[in-house]
Amino acid sequence: MAQARRSAPFYMTATTQFGLEEILAEELYQLGAEIEKIGQRAVEFVGDMQLCYEANLWCRTAVRILRPFAGFYAPNEKALYREVGRINWQDYIQPDQTFAITSVVNNSTFEHSLFVAQLAKDAIVDQFRDRTGQRPSVDVKNPDIRLHLHMLENEVVLSLDSSGESLHKRGYRQQTNVAPLNEALAAGILLLADWDGKKTVVDPMCGSGTLLTEAALIAQRIAPGLYHQGKFGFENWPDFDKALWETVRLDAEQARLDEPQALLYGSDLSPEFIELARENVEAAGLEDFIRFAVRDVKDATAPKGEPGIVIMNPPYGERIGEEAEMDALYKTIGDTLKTNFQGYDAFIFTGNLEAAKRVGLKTSRRIPLYNGPIDCRLLKYELYRGSRRTPAPETQE
């Protein structure tokens, strides 16, 4: 019976950030998923329970893996309450478990997602009370069962959240007062750069080291879900297959490569940031794979050996009056790339597209992404060696 349940395929939805959908679809495909649809910030796919577990462990760009189980039309409050109440909730939640509902409402007669979540919660609790005299408690912070309600034009889809804590929170990051890149976005940037996990990576403005930490996870074939804090959501499901999960987890632990696969270098002007980066990398157990130094970006140089990629997420300068400072910084970045990184491919991830013009190099790709609410671009520059690069005439600003 357990074997039949393991192999029966079902629909799932993996959520991600804008711009990473194709990368996530490729990750899922490599795990054996049948891709059904690539949407905005989501990939719909089919797979079995093993794939559900593996997707949570291995997908570097996923935020959540959802398992849809019910859908209906709800034109008004009464209909929403009635339809939620028709589902047999003991198939999904035990009376002694806690649960929470996250709702997303778009183009609907319902204006507030919190109200929709509250109404659905009432319908679930009332059903338990009527049938068993007991009711599961709500715990919005750390529930046993997380439900996701998505309403688009009054069409409702209810899903179980298999992930628990968001997958981008890897758990290796120590307390930080800086605004680092989200880990899934950092991994996505490296995968969008077509980095093969072998070439040298230099981050001359590494901050707290997220790009390089994610690079080390890719290079050493380490599943990011091994750092996941607390239980995954599926571990609290009634059909949780403990033996299968232990096998999947053991396979992931054994896939890790112990010998360094790529040279990874990070530097930053701030000794505090470098100290923080070292702490994060040690927390991830990756200190043997990344070298750090305190250095101004203008002094950054390519290490000896074959050219690789230079990648960075410089400040965007969001405070008023920082325009001149940002222009100067981005010009310095451009000068450093031209002088010290010939033969490399350079990638700059930035939310300051005006200052990025001061880099003074022609982009070969411009990929739209978001860093939180900030509209950003991943800019690629090919830094040719010698005669292949025709110097542009200098223009006085």
XYZ file of C-alpha atoms in Angstrom:
397
model
C 0.000 0.000 0.000
C 2.821 2.388 0.920
C 4.517 1.613 -2.387
C 1.351 2.450 -4.356
C 1.015 5.735 -2.479
C 4.657 6.614 -3.158
C 4.333 6.146 -6.881
C 0.943 7.778 -7.499
C 1.609 11.119 -9.255
C -0.203 14.315 -8.312
C -0.218 18.006 -9.232
C 2.071 20.458 -7.458
C 2.915 24.137 -7.754
C 6.361 25.515 -6.952
C 6.449 29.250 -6.218
C 9.444 31.469 -6.888
C 10.442 35.073 -7.523
C 9.700 37.001 -10.694
C 12.289 36.205 -13.374
C 13.360 32.833 -11.952
C 10.467 30.758 -13.338
C 12.393 29.154 -16.241
C 15.344 28.343 -13.968
C 13.021 26.683 -11.425
C 11.260 24.708 -14.183
C 14.662 23.388 -15.304
C 15.550 22.429 -11.709
C 12.277 20.514 -11.370
C 12.721 18.869 -14.786
C 16.196 17.648 -13.757
C 14.579 16.018 -10.691
C 12.160 14.151 -12.963
C 9.107 16.425 -12.821
C 6.648 16.642 -15.682
C 6.291 20.392 -16.258
C 2.673 21.402 -16.937
C 2.841 25.198 -17.010
C 5.333 27.983 -16.350
C 3.373 30.943 -14.973
C 4.293 34.170 -13.224
C 6.264 33.412 -10.064
C 5.057 29.786 -10.225
C 5.680 26.491 -12.023
C 2.954 23.824 -12.169
C 4.183 20.241 -12.415
C 3.307 16.596 -11.815
C 5.276 14.128 -9.740
C 5.053 11.590 -6.931
C 5.692 11.903 -3.205
C 9.405 11.229 -3.648
C 9.620 14.175 -6.042
C 7.742 16.357 -3.525
C 10.398 15.557 -0.906
C 13.277 16.006 -3.394
C 11.933 19.323 -4.687
C 11.939 20.706 -1.131
C 15.505 19.501 -0.587
C 17.083 20.368 -3.924
C 15.321 23.315 -5.605
C 17.596 26.315 -5.138
C 15.174 28.884 -6.593
C 11.880 27.635 -5.079
C 10.147 29.500 -2.270
C 7.414 26.928 -1.576
C 6.186 23.601 -2.963
C 2.376 23.510 -2.795
C 0.050 20.529 -3.282
C -3.385 21.648 -4.549
C -6.225 19.419 -3.301
C -9.495 21.339 -3.829
C -10.910 23.957 -6.170
C -14.282 25.713 -6.418
C -16.066 28.918 -7.409
C -17.044 31.311 -4.587
C -18.977 34.407 -5.742
C -19.719 35.536 -2.163
C -19.004 34.949 1.531
C -21.759 32.367 1.926
C -20.453 30.299 -0.987
C -16.861 30.446 0.280
C -17.887 29.266 3.764
C -20.129 26.519 2.309
C -17.519 25.163 -0.157
C -14.707 25.106 2.408
C -17.084 23.316 4.783
C -17.775 20.589 2.198
C -14.170 19.370 2.283
C -13.487 16.524 4.725
C -10.823 18.294 6.770
C -9.857 15.225 8.839
C -8.109 13.984 5.678
C -5.663 16.875 6.065
C -5.632 18.081 9.696
C -5.799 16.142 12.964
C -7.795 17.732 15.837
C -4.655 17.971 18.009
C -2.646 19.733 15.264
C -2.269 23.472 14.707
C -2.881 25.091 11.334
C -2.696 28.416 9.520
C -4.055 29.727 6.230
C -2.197 32.075 3.898
C -4.454 33.645 1.293
C -3.733 35.505 -1.927
C -6.682 37.276 -3.566
C -6.578 38.783 -7.087
C -9.345 40.466 -9.159
C -12.070 39.175 -6.879
C -15.259 40.546 -5.291
C -13.446 39.910 -1.990
C -11.158 42.838 -1.262
C -9.147 41.584 1.702
C -7.100 38.388 1.746
C -7.097 38.374 5.569
C -10.903 38.318 5.596
C -10.926 35.383 3.144
C -8.434 33.469 5.324
C -10.532 34.164 8.428
C -13.735 32.943 6.752
C -12.031 29.741 5.550
C -10.588 29.177 9.027
C -14.059 29.538 10.579
C -15.481 26.948 8.178
C -12.729 24.444 9.067
C -12.982 24.966 12.827
C -16.805 24.798 12.768
C -16.682 21.469 10.900
C -14.347 19.936 13.506
C -16.469 21.266 16.354
C -19.686 19.886 14.839
C -18.232 16.458 14.015
C -15.826 15.738 16.872
C -16.435 18.298 19.606
C -12.726 19.134 19.313
C -11.074 21.746 17.139
C -7.532 22.296 15.912
C -5.895 25.524 17.059
C -4.595 28.267 14.813
C -0.871 29.047 15.027
C 0.197 31.667 12.495
C 3.885 31.513 13.421
C 4.746 27.826 13.434
C 1.736 25.683 12.472
C 1.810 21.912 11.928
C -0.265 22.258 8.754
C 0.032 25.268 6.462
C -2.782 25.831 3.980
C -2.571 28.136 0.996
C -5.728 29.688 -0.465
C -5.417 31.311 -3.874
C -8.398 33.216 -5.274
C -8.352 34.569 -8.815
C -11.611 36.158 -10.024
C -13.516 34.167 -7.360
C -12.036 30.831 -8.475
C -10.492 29.302 -5.358
C -7.667 26.757 -5.165
C -6.735 25.294 -1.777
C -3.285 23.738 -1.363
C -1.239 22.070 1.337
C 2.131 23.760 1.833
C 4.752 20.993 1.836
C 7.633 23.316 2.750
C 6.891 24.801 6.165
C 9.367 27.644 6.617
C 10.018 29.388 3.274
C 12.669 27.471 1.317
C 14.734 30.602 0.662
C 15.548 30.731 4.395
C 18.365 28.226 4.279
C 19.232 28.551 7.955
C 22.971 29.201 7.532
C 22.659 32.974 7.733
C 23.644 34.406 11.116
C 22.042 37.527 12.607
C 22.607 40.413 10.253
C 21.719 44.086 10.247
C 22.583 44.512 6.552
C 20.086 43.879 3.756
C 21.557 40.817 2.058
C 20.209 39.080 -1.033
C 17.537 36.496 -0.481
C 19.225 33.081 -0.851
C 16.889 31.811 -3.620
C 17.525 34.998 -5.611
C 21.303 34.657 -5.119
C 21.163 31.064 -6.387
C 18.949 32.185 -9.280
C 21.437 34.888 -10.289
C 24.244 32.291 -10.451
C 22.088 29.910 -12.491
C 20.974 32.744 -14.818
C 24.676 33.495 -15.318
C 24.987 29.937 -16.741
C 27.740 29.235 -14.238
C 28.815 25.612 -14.515
C 29.922 25.112 -10.905
C 33.542 24.730 -12.062
C 34.776 28.123 -13.246
C 36.348 30.631 -10.851
C 33.890 33.064 -9.224
C 35.004 36.449 -7.900
C 32.635 38.708 -5.915
C 34.542 41.950 -5.212
C 31.622 43.492 -3.228
C 30.549 40.369 -1.371
C 28.817 41.934 1.660
C 27.737 39.105 3.965
C 28.662 36.511 1.345
C 25.300 35.159 0.137
C 26.256 34.874 -3.563
C 29.444 32.972 -2.709
C 27.734 30.731 -0.160
C 25.132 29.755 -2.770
C 27.965 29.244 -5.289
C 29.658 26.835 -2.880
C 26.398 24.900 -2.422
C 26.073 24.554 -6.217
C 29.733 23.627 -6.771
C 29.835 21.030 -3.976
C 26.443 19.555 -4.980
C 24.919 20.310 -1.584
C 21.114 20.288 -1.310
C 20.055 23.648 0.183
C 17.161 21.953 1.998
C 19.658 20.186 4.265
C 19.942 23.553 6.074
C 16.158 23.925 6.469
C 15.109 25.015 9.964
C 12.467 22.952 11.764
C 10.254 20.401 10.055
C 9.154 20.505 6.456
C 5.389 20.868 6.111
C 4.990 17.373 4.629
C 6.420 15.804 7.818
C 3.114 16.663 9.541
C 0.849 15.315 6.788
C -1.296 12.229 7.549
C 0.330 10.383 4.609
C 3.926 11.262 5.545
C 6.222 8.396 4.475
C 9.054 8.485 7.005
C 11.097 5.686 5.409
C 10.937 7.329 1.981
C 11.934 10.720 3.438
C 14.918 9.207 5.266
C 16.081 7.587 1.997
C 15.722 10.855 0.052
C 17.588 12.769 2.750
C 20.385 10.200 2.954
C 20.794 10.295 -0.857
C 21.147 14.094 -0.653
C 23.750 13.875 2.121
C 25.762 11.355 0.093
C 25.651 13.483 -3.081
C 27.872 16.113 -1.459
C 31.351 16.503 -2.987
C 34.109 17.004 -0.404
C 36.897 18.106 -2.760
C 36.647 21.796 -3.792
C 35.170 22.033 -7.308
C 35.720 25.745 -8.035
C 37.837 28.668 -6.826
C 35.519 31.109 -4.998
C 36.836 34.525 -3.920
C 35.070 37.292 -2.028
C 36.227 40.717 -0.916
C 34.643 43.831 0.528
C 35.810 47.216 1.790
C 34.099 46.611 5.153
C 35.937 44.395 7.696
C 32.584 43.982 9.502
C 30.952 42.534 6.374
C 33.861 40.158 5.797
C 33.621 38.978 9.406
C 29.866 38.441 8.927
C 30.490 36.581 5.645
C 32.975 34.288 7.403
C 30.433 33.577 10.169
C 27.728 32.712 7.608
C 30.080 30.466 5.658
C 31.217 28.679 8.831
C 27.582 28.205 9.892
C 27.049 26.481 6.532
C 30.201 24.356 6.998
C 31.696 25.790 3.795
C 34.792 27.574 5.114
C 37.110 25.261 3.110
C 35.598 26.396 -0.198
C 35.601 30.221 -0.125
C 38.439 32.698 0.399
C 37.704 36.180 1.766
C 39.739 39.378 1.984
C 39.167 43.000 3.023
C 39.698 45.018 -0.156
C 38.287 48.040 -1.981
C 36.539 47.179 -5.254
C 39.011 49.393 -7.131
C 41.842 47.085 -6.005
C 40.074 43.834 -6.941
C 42.066 41.644 -9.341
C 41.479 38.351 -11.111
C 43.250 35.381 -9.514
C 45.811 33.455 -11.576
C 44.470 30.780 -13.880
C 41.679 30.443 -16.406
C 39.131 33.318 -16.481
C 35.789 32.690 -14.843
C 32.992 35.022 -13.822
C 33.005 38.158 -11.714
C 29.636 38.759 -10.101
C 28.387 41.414 -7.690
C 25.413 43.137 -6.109
C 26.647 46.720 -5.491
C 24.656 49.252 -3.412
C 21.728 50.918 -5.213
C 21.946 54.248 -3.356
C 18.319 54.597 -2.264
C 18.884 57.565 0.011
C 18.403 61.095 -1.310
C 21.584 62.869 -2.351
C 23.573 59.725 -3.135
C 23.489 60.114 -6.944
C 27.049 61.496 -7.326
C 28.442 58.881 -4.933
C 26.700 56.048 -6.840
C 27.843 57.388 -10.232
C 31.440 57.419 -8.991
C 31.137 53.905 -7.516
C 29.714 52.382 -10.720
C 32.388 54.129 -12.820
C 35.034 52.605 -10.521
C 33.425 49.184 -10.959
C 33.574 49.590 -14.754
C 37.224 50.695 -14.650
C 38.158 47.712 -12.452
C 36.380 45.257 -14.752
C 38.039 46.689 -17.879
C 41.520 46.764 -16.375
C 41.695 43.722 -14.117
C 39.217 41.130 -15.410
C 39.913 40.727 -19.134
C 38.620 37.407 -20.445
C 35.999 37.157 -17.689
C 32.217 37.402 -17.999
C 30.951 40.022 -15.548
C 27.480 40.154 -13.968
C 26.186 43.142 -12.037
C 22.859 42.812 -10.216
C 21.490 46.278 -9.478
C 18.375 48.315 -8.813
C 20.058 51.570 -9.904
C 19.853 51.542 -13.692
C 20.943 55.188 -13.991
C 24.182 54.626 -12.078
C 24.747 51.374 -14.031
C 25.228 53.488 -17.186
C 28.468 54.759 -15.589
C 29.984 51.267 -15.841
C 30.862 52.306 -19.389
C 30.668 48.836 -20.923
C 28.181 47.396 -23.399
C 25.779 44.838 -21.908
C 25.290 41.537 -23.739
C 22.245 40.590 -21.614
C 19.789 42.494 -19.413
C 17.599 40.204 -17.312
C 14.663 41.763 -15.363
C 14.442 40.631 -11.719
C 13.224 42.037 -8.409
C 15.064 42.389 -5.115
C 12.067 42.567 -2.781
C 9.989 45.440 -4.208
C 12.924 46.957 -6.140
C 12.881 46.638 -9.939
C 16.360 45.328 -10.816
C 18.408 44.026 -13.718
C 21.078 41.384 -13.968
C 23.511 42.949 -16.443
C 26.034 40.804 -18.305
C 29.265 42.200 -19.742
C 31.715 40.168 -21.814
C 35.215 41.406 -21.007
C 37.228 40.425 -24.076
C 40.969 40.056 -23.985
C 43.242 42.293 -26.045
C 42.298 42.840 -29.690
C 38.707 41.540 -29.440
C 37.826 44.533 -27.318
C 37.646 47.779 -29.261
C 37.964 50.607 -26.787
C 35.133 53.125 -26.939
C 36.182 56.778 -27.087
C 36.202 58.309 -23.631
C 33.463 60.840 -23.051
C 33.786 63.554 -20.459
C 30.871 63.590 -18.026
